[in-house]
Short mmCIF file of C-alpha atoms in Angstrom, two decimals:
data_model
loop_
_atom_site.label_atom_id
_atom_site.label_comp_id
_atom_site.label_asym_id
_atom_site.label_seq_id
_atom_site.Cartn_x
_atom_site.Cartn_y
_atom_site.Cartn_z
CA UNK A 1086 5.38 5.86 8.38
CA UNK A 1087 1.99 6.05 7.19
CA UNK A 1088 0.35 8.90 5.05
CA UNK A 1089 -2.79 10.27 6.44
CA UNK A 1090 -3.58 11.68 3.23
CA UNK A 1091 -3.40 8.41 1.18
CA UNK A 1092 -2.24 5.41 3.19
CA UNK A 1093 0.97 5.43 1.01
CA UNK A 1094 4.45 5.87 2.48
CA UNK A 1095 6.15 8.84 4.03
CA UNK A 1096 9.91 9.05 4.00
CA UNK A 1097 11.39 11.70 5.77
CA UNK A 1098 14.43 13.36 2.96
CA UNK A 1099 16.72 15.73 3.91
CA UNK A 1100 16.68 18.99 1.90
CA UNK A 1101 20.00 19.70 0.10
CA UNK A 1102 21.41 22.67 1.30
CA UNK A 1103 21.91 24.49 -2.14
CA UNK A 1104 17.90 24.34 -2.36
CA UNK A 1105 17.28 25.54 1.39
CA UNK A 1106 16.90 29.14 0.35
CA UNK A 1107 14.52 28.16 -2.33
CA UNK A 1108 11.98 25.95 -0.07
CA UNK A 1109 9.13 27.94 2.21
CA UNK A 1110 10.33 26.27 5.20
CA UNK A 1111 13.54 26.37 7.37
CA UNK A 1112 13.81 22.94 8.04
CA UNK A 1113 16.62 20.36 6.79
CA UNK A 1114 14.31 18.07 6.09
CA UNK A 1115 10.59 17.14 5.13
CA UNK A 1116 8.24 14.15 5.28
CA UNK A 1117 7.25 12.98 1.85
CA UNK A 1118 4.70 11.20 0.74
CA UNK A 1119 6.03 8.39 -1.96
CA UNK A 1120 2.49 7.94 -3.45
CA UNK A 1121 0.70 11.39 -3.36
CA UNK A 1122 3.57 13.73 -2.50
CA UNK A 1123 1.98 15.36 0.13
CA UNK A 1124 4.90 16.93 2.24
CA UNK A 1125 5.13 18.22 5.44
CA UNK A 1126 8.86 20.00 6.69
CA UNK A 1127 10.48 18.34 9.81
CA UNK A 1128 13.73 18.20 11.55
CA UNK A 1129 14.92 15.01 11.54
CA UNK A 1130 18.45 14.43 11.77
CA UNK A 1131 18.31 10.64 9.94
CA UNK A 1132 16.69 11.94 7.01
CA UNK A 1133 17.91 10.67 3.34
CA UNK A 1134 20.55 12.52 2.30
CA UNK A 1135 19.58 12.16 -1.24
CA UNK A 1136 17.31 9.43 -2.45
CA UNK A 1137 14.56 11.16 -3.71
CA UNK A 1138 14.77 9.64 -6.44
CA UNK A 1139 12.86 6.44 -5.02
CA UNK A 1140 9.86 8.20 -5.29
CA UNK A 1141 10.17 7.72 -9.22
CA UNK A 1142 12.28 6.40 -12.09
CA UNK A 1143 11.37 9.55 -14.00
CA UNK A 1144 13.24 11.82 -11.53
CA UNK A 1145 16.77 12.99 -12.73
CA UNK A 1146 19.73 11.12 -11.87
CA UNK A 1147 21.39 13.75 -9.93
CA UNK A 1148 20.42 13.80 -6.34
CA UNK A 1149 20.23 17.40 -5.52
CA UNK A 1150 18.23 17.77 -9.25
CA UNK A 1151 16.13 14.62 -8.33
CA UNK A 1152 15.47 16.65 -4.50
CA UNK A 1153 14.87 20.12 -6.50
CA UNK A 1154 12.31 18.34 -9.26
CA UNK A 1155 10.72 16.32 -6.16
CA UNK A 1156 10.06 19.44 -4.09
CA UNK A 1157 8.99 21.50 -7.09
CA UNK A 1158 6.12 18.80 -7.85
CA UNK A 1159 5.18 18.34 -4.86
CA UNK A 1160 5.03 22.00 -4.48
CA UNK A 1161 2.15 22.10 -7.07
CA UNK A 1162 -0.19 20.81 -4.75
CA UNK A 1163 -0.80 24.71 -3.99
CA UNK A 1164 0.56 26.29 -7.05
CA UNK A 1165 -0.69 29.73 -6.07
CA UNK A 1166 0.89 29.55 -2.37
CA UNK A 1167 4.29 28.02 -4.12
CA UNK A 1168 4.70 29.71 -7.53
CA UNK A 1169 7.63 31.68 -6.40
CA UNK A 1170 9.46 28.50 -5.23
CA UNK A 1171 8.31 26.14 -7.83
CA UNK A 1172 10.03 28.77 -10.43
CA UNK A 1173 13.59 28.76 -8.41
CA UNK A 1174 13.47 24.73 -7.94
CA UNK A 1175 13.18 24.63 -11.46
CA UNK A 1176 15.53 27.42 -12.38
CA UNK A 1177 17.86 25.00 -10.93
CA UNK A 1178 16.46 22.14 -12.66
CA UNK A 1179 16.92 23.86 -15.60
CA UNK A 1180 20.56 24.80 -14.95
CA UNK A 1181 21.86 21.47 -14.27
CA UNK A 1182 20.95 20.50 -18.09
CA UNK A 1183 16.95 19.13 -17.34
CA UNK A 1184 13.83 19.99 -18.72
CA UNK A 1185 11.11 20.44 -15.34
CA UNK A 1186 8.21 20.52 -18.10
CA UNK A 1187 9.33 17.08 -19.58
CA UNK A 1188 9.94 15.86 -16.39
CA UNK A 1189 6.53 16.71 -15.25
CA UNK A 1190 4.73 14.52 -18.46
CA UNK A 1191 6.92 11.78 -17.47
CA UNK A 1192 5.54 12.37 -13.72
CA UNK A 1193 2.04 12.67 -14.88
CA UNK A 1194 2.33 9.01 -16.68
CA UNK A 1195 3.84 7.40 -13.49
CA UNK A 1196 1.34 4.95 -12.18
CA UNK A 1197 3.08 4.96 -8.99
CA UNK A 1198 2.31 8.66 -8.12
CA UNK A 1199 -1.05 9.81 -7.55
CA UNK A 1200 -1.15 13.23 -6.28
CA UNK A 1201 -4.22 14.68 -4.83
CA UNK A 1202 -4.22 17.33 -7.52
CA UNK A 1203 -3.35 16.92 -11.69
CA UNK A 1204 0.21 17.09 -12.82
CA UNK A 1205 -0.96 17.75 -16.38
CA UNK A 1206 -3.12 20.27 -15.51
CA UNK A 1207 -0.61 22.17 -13.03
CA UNK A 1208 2.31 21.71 -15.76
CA UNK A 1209 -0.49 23.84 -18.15
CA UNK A 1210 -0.99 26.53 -15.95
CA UNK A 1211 2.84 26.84 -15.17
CA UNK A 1212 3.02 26.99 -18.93
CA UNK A 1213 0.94 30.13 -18.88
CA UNK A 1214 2.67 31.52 -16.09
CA UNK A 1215 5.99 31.56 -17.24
CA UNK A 1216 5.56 32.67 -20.61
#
């Protein structure tokens, strides 16, 4: 399926169910973008349990930390609208033993991804705003 945001390639992933609570939707799964990350939640009962971490090499290896680290960036798109979700994604990031702010540089170097908005300059501001 075709992104209308970039022409890139949306995959439709399910949601693991131990990061349900922490998403702003009440869906089981959402349409990601694999180039931009622009993300939009559906119900679709063939979704990917969990292979986000096609999107990029830099994700974790765990599924439901690839899924939570995945969201979380893609979730910075509207940092303001998501800040309260962004911090519980990577709560859990953080509690299965990886570092979200690494992660991010890594993101930010991936010539793969090109979000409509600046990893670096979100993962700066998120700096600030978790101090």
């Amino acid at each position: 399926m075709e992104c209308p945001e970039c022409d890139g390639e949306r995959r439709s992933f399910a949601v693991p169910s131990e990061l349900r609570e922490t998403v702003p939707f009440r869906s089981d799964s959402v349409l990601l973008c694999t180039r931009c990350l622009a993300f939009e939640p559906t119900d679709d009962p063939e979704a990917e349990p969990s292979n986000y971490a096609t999107i990029s090499d830099e994700l974790p290896d765990d599924p439901n930390t690839a899924a939570a680290m995945a969201l979380a960036t893609a979730f910075l798109s509207s940092l303001a609208l998501h800040r309260q979700h962004i911090d519980a994604l990577f709560d859990y990031v953080e509690a299965n033993g990886v570092d979200p702010l690494l992660v991010l540089d890594r993101l930010a170097d991936d010539p793969e991804l090109q979000p409509n908005f600046d990893i670096e300059s979100r993962r700066q501001q998120l700096l600030q705003l978790r101090d």
